[in-house]
Amino acid sequence: MADRTGAADSEALHVELVAADRTVWSGDAAMVIARTTEGDLGVLRDHAPALSLLSEAVVEIQVDGTDDVVVAAVDGGFLSVANNRVSILSEHIELGEEIHVDKAKAELEEARGLIGANNEAERRVRRAEARLRAAEKVSSGASH
């Protein structure tokens, strides 16, 4: 497509948040921050190609040309970076504004109560914590 001699500098960083049942968000970004199994990863335009496993955590997307930040909770999955395109693929993704804080807190408490009862409990706790962080980031930073 674009040659890599300078035309790529004008390319936007295109990001897609894709859950198993829908495209949750798609657009141009200045920066993406995601937690992988190896630690936090920040992606800017012209980032080297990468493929990483995501942790149950919060993904933040700084929308290009604005002060807006898209915040989402992901349930693990994959992050792929290549040619100024970032794909975040997860079975479940929820935007912070879709998550009700009180419900997320209740789910976290329920999941914590199950620790030791089964192998799924710790994963449920991590997912509930990520959902709660995403919801709280949106509610504490909401200026609209």
PDB file of C-alpha atoms in Angstrom:
ATOM      1  CA  MET A   1       0.000   0.000   0.000  1.00  0.00           C
ATOM      2  CA  ALA A   2       1.884   3.077   1.231  1.00  0.00           C
ATOM      3  CA  ASP A   3       5.592   3.061   0.692  1.00  0.00           C
ATOM      4  CA  ARG A   4       7.710   2.969   3.824  1.00  0.00           C
ATOM      5  CA  THR A   5       9.943   5.889   2.804  1.00  0.00           C
ATOM      6  CA  GLY A   6       7.851   8.590   4.384  1.00  0.00           C
ATOM      7  CA  ALA A   7       4.277   8.087   3.328  1.00  0.00           C
ATOM      8  CA  ALA A   8       3.754   5.853   6.343  1.00  0.00           C
ATOM      9  CA  ASP A   9       4.345   8.854   8.624  1.00  0.00           C
ATOM     10  CA  SER A  10       1.004  10.289   7.507  1.00  0.00           C
ATOM     11  CA  GLU A  11      -0.853   7.013   8.074  1.00  0.00           C
ATOM     12  CA  ALA A  12      -3.083   6.929  11.111  1.00  0.00           C
ATOM     13  CA  LEU A  13      -2.876   4.109  13.616  1.00  0.00           C
ATOM     14  CA  HIS A  14      -6.085   2.188  12.896  1.00  0.00           C
ATOM     15  CA  VAL A  15      -7.488   0.212  15.833  1.00  0.00           C
ATOM     16  CA  GLU A  16     -10.190  -2.429  15.973  1.00  0.00           C
ATOM     17  CA  LEU A  17     -11.621  -3.879  19.201  1.00  0.00           C
ATOM     18  CA  VAL A  18     -13.327  -7.109  18.179  1.00  0.00           C
ATOM     19  CA  ALA A  19     -15.308  -9.420  20.453  1.00  0.00           C
ATOM     20  CA  ALA A  20     -16.617 -12.823  19.402  1.00  0.00           C
ATOM     21  CA  ASP A  21     -20.065 -11.383  18.688  1.00  0.00           C
ATOM     22  CA  ARG A  22     -19.366  -7.830  17.449  1.00  0.00           C
ATOM     23  CA  THR A  23     -16.920  -5.114  16.533  1.00  0.00           C
ATOM     24  CA  VAL A  24     -16.923  -3.097  19.757  1.00  0.00           C
ATOM     25  CA  TRP A  25     -14.959  -0.078  18.489  1.00  0.00           C
ATOM     26  CA  SER A  26     -13.070   0.838  15.350  1.00  0.00           C
ATOM     27  CA  GLY A  27     -11.240   4.054  14.545  1.00  0.00           C
ATOM     28  CA  ASP A  28      -7.985   5.964  14.369  1.00  0.00           C
ATOM     29  CA  ALA A  29      -5.833   6.358  17.450  1.00  0.00           C
ATOM     30  CA  ALA A  30      -2.763   8.241  18.588  1.00  0.00           C
ATOM     31  CA  MET A  31      -1.868   5.530  21.120  1.00  0.00           C
ATOM     32  CA  VAL A  32      -3.045   2.185  22.510  1.00  0.00           C
ATOM     33  CA  ILE A  33      -2.114   0.811  25.932  1.00  0.00           C
ATOM     34  CA  ALA A  34      -2.870  -2.834  26.714  1.00  0.00           C
ATOM     35  CA  ARG A  35      -1.769  -5.339  29.344  1.00  0.00           C
ATOM     36  CA  THR A  36      -0.226  -8.470  27.911  1.00  0.00           C
ATOM     37  CA  THR A  37       0.944 -11.594  29.700  1.00  0.00           C
ATOM     38  CA  GLU A  38       4.457 -10.060  29.527  1.00  0.00           C
ATOM     39  CA  GLY A  39       3.475  -6.626  30.875  1.00  0.00           C
ATOM     40  CA  ASP A  40       1.967  -3.370  29.647  1.00  0.00           C
ATOM     41  CA  LEU A  41       2.433  -2.549  25.971  1.00  0.00           C
ATOM     42  CA  GLY A  42       2.119   0.932  24.483  1.00  0.00           C
ATOM     43  CA  VAL A  43       1.606   1.190  20.731  1.00  0.00           C
ATOM     44  CA  LEU A  44       2.214   4.337  18.690  1.00  0.00           C
ATOM     45  CA  ARG A  45       2.191   4.869  14.922  1.00  0.00           C
ATOM     46  CA  ASP A  46       4.922   2.912  13.092  1.00  0.00           C
ATOM     47  CA  HIS A  47       5.273   0.393  15.939  1.00  0.00           C
ATOM     48  CA  ALA A  48       7.209  -2.752  15.077  1.00  0.00           C
ATOM     49  CA  PRO A  49       5.029  -5.758  14.213  1.00  0.00           C
ATOM     50  CA  ALA A  50       3.948  -7.675  17.304  1.00  0.00           C
ATOM     51  CA  LEU A  51       1.618 -10.442  18.389  1.00  0.00           C
ATOM     52  CA  SER A  52       0.864 -10.703  22.113  1.00  0.00           C
ATOM     53  CA  LEU A  53      -1.454 -12.550  24.471  1.00  0.00           C
ATOM     54  CA  LEU A  54      -3.695 -10.183  26.418  1.00  0.00           C
ATOM     55  CA  SER A  55      -4.427 -10.487  30.125  1.00  0.00           C
ATOM     56  CA  GLU A  56      -7.869  -9.887  31.609  1.00  0.00           C
ATOM     57  CA  ALA A  57      -7.388  -6.150  31.961  1.00  0.00           C
ATOM     58  CA  VAL A  58      -8.184  -2.666  30.723  1.00  0.00           C
ATOM     59  CA  VAL A  59      -7.276  -1.443  27.232  1.00  0.00           C
ATOM     60  CA  GLU A  60      -6.993   2.316  26.667  1.00  0.00           C
ATOM     61  CA  ILE A  61      -7.148   3.954  23.251  1.00  0.00           C
ATOM     62  CA  GLN A  62      -6.246   7.633  22.838  1.00  0.00           C
ATOM     63  CA  VAL A  63      -8.463   8.704  19.935  1.00  0.00           C
ATOM     64  CA  ASP A  64      -6.452  10.456  17.218  1.00  0.00           C
ATOM     65  CA  GLY A  65      -6.840  14.252  17.115  1.00  0.00           C
ATOM     66  CA  THR A  66      -8.925  14.465  20.307  1.00  0.00           C
ATOM     67  CA  ASP A  67      -8.612  14.258  24.078  1.00  0.00           C
ATOM     68  CA  ASP A  68     -11.043  11.316  24.079  1.00  0.00           C
ATOM     69  CA  VAL A  69      -9.912   8.007  25.525  1.00  0.00           C
ATOM     70  CA  VAL A  70     -11.775   4.785  24.798  1.00  0.00           C
ATOM     71  CA  VAL A  71     -11.563   2.469  27.814  1.00  0.00           C
ATOM     72  CA  ALA A  72     -12.540  -1.190  27.551  1.00  0.00           C
ATOM     73  CA  ALA A  73     -12.316  -4.336  29.660  1.00  0.00           C
ATOM     74  CA  VAL A  74     -11.014  -7.354  27.751  1.00  0.00           C
ATOM     75  CA  ASP A  75     -11.299 -10.971  28.778  1.00  0.00           C
ATOM     76  CA  GLY A  76      -7.835 -12.017  27.609  1.00  0.00           C
ATOM     77  CA  GLY A  77      -7.311 -12.600  23.902  1.00  0.00           C
ATOM     78  CA  PHE A  78      -4.767 -11.354  21.386  1.00  0.00           C
ATOM     79  CA  LEU A  79      -3.235  -8.062  20.287  1.00  0.00           C
ATOM     80  CA  SER A  80      -1.771  -7.826  16.797  1.00  0.00           C
ATOM     81  CA  VAL A  81       0.245  -4.865  15.490  1.00  0.00           C
ATOM     82  CA  ALA A  82       1.340  -4.540  11.860  1.00  0.00           C
ATOM     83  CA  ASN A  83       1.468  -1.737   9.276  1.00  0.00           C
ATOM     84  CA  ASN A  84      -0.169   0.861  11.551  1.00  0.00           C
ATOM     85  CA  ARG A  85      -3.079  -1.469  12.323  1.00  0.00           C
ATOM     86  CA  VAL A  86      -3.854  -2.725  15.807  1.00  0.00           C
ATOM     87  CA  SER A  87      -6.332  -5.563  16.240  1.00  0.00           C
ATOM     88  CA  ILE A  88      -7.503  -6.460  19.720  1.00  0.00           C
ATOM     89  CA  LEU A  89      -9.398  -9.743  19.688  1.00  0.00           C
ATOM     90  CA  SER A  90     -11.127 -11.142  22.748  1.00  0.00           C
ATOM     91  CA  GLU A  91     -14.108 -13.354  23.402  1.00  0.00           C
ATOM     92  CA  HIS A  92     -15.634 -10.637  25.611  1.00  0.00           C
ATOM     93  CA  ILE A  93     -14.982  -6.882  25.401  1.00  0.00           C
ATOM     94  CA  GLU A  94     -16.994  -4.220  27.182  1.00  0.00           C
ATOM     95  CA  LEU A  95     -16.570  -0.474  26.847  1.00  0.00           C
ATOM     96  CA  GLY A  96     -16.216   1.255  30.200  1.00  0.00           C
ATOM     97  CA  GLU A  97     -19.442   3.197  29.715  1.00  0.00           C
ATOM     98  CA  GLU A  98     -21.358  -0.079  29.152  1.00  0.00           C
ATOM     99  CA  ILE A  99     -20.364  -1.394  32.595  1.00  0.00           C
ATOM    100  CA  HIS A 100     -22.439  -0.567  35.668  1.00  0.00           C
ATOM    101  CA  VAL A 101     -20.078   0.045  38.605  1.00  0.00           C
ATOM    102  CA  ASP A 102     -22.402  -1.385  41.274  1.00  0.00           C
ATOM    103  CA  LYS A 103     -23.028  -4.554  39.268  1.00  0.00           C
ATOM    104  CA  ALA A 104     -19.284  -4.936  38.598  1.00  0.00           C
ATOM    105  CA  LYS A 105     -18.542  -4.568  42.334  1.00  0.00           C
ATOM    106  CA  ALA A 106     -21.143  -7.213  43.175  1.00  0.00           C
ATOM    107  CA  GLU A 107     -19.689  -9.605  40.570  1.00  0.00           C
ATOM    108  CA  LEU A 108     -16.200  -9.038  41.984  1.00  0.00           C
ATOM    109  CA  GLU A 109     -17.346  -9.847  45.526  1.00  0.00           C
ATOM    110  CA  GLU A 110     -19.158 -12.964  44.312  1.00  0.00           C
ATOM    111  CA  ALA A 111     -16.063 -14.116  42.393  1.00  0.00           C
ATOM    112  CA  ARG A 112     -13.816 -13.495  45.417  1.00  0.00           C
ATOM    113  CA  GLY A 113     -16.144 -15.654  47.501  1.00  0.00           C
ATOM    114  CA  LEU A 114     -15.602 -18.564  45.107  1.00  0.00           C
ATOM    115  CA  ILE A 115     -11.794 -18.602  45.332  1.00  0.00           C
ATOM    116  CA  GLY A 116     -10.739 -22.105  46.297  1.00  0.00           C
ATOM    117  CA  ALA A 117     -14.091 -23.551  45.228  1.00  0.00           C
ATOM    118  CA  ASN A 118     -13.078 -24.135  41.613  1.00  0.00           C
ATOM    119  CA  ASN A 119     -10.408 -23.375  39.017  1.00  0.00           C
ATOM    120  CA  GLU A 120     -12.542 -20.746  37.293  1.00  0.00           C
ATOM    121  CA  ALA A 121     -12.752 -18.480  40.363  1.00  0.00           C
ATOM    122  CA  GLU A 122      -9.421 -16.669  39.930  1.00  0.00           C
ATOM    123  CA  ARG A 123     -10.176 -15.966  36.268  1.00  0.00           C
ATOM    124  CA  ARG A 124     -13.589 -14.571  37.273  1.00  0.00           C
ATOM    125  CA  VAL A 125     -11.907 -12.309  39.846  1.00  0.00           C
ATOM    126  CA  ARG A 126      -9.441 -10.959  37.248  1.00  0.00           C
ATOM    127  CA  ARG A 127     -12.256 -10.357  34.767  1.00  0.00           C
ATOM    128  CA  ALA A 128     -14.429  -8.632  37.386  1.00  0.00           C
ATOM    129  CA  GLU A 129     -11.500  -6.442  38.496  1.00  0.00           C
ATOM    130  CA  ALA A 130     -10.826  -5.412  34.879  1.00  0.00           C
ATOM    131  CA  ARG A 131     -14.483  -4.556  34.310  1.00  0.00           C
ATOM    132  CA  LEU A 132     -14.594  -2.491  37.490  1.00  0.00           C
ATOM    133  CA  ARG A 133     -11.368  -0.595  36.589  1.00  0.00           C
ATOM    134  CA  ALA A 134     -12.730   0.180  33.115  1.00  0.00           C
ATOM    135  CA  ALA A 135     -16.038   1.454  34.508  1.00  0.00           C
ATOM    136  CA  GLU A 136     -14.325   3.547  37.181  1.00  0.00           C
ATOM    137  CA  LYS A 137     -11.873   5.072  34.669  1.00  0.00           C
ATOM    138  CA  VAL A 138     -14.756   6.202  32.495  1.00  0.00           C
ATOM    139  CA  SER A 139     -16.846   7.547  35.392  1.00  0.00           C
ATOM    140  CA  SER A 140     -13.928   9.376  37.034  1.00  0.00           C
ATOM    141  CA  GLY A 141     -12.694  10.888  33.778  1.00  0.00           C
ATOM    142  CA  ALA A 142     -16.067  11.611  32.208  1.00  0.00           C
ATOM    143  CA  SER A 143     -16.254  15.200  31.103  1.00  0.00           C
ATOM    144  CA  HIS A 144     -19.267  14.779  28.847  1.00  0.00           C
TER     145      HIS A 144
END
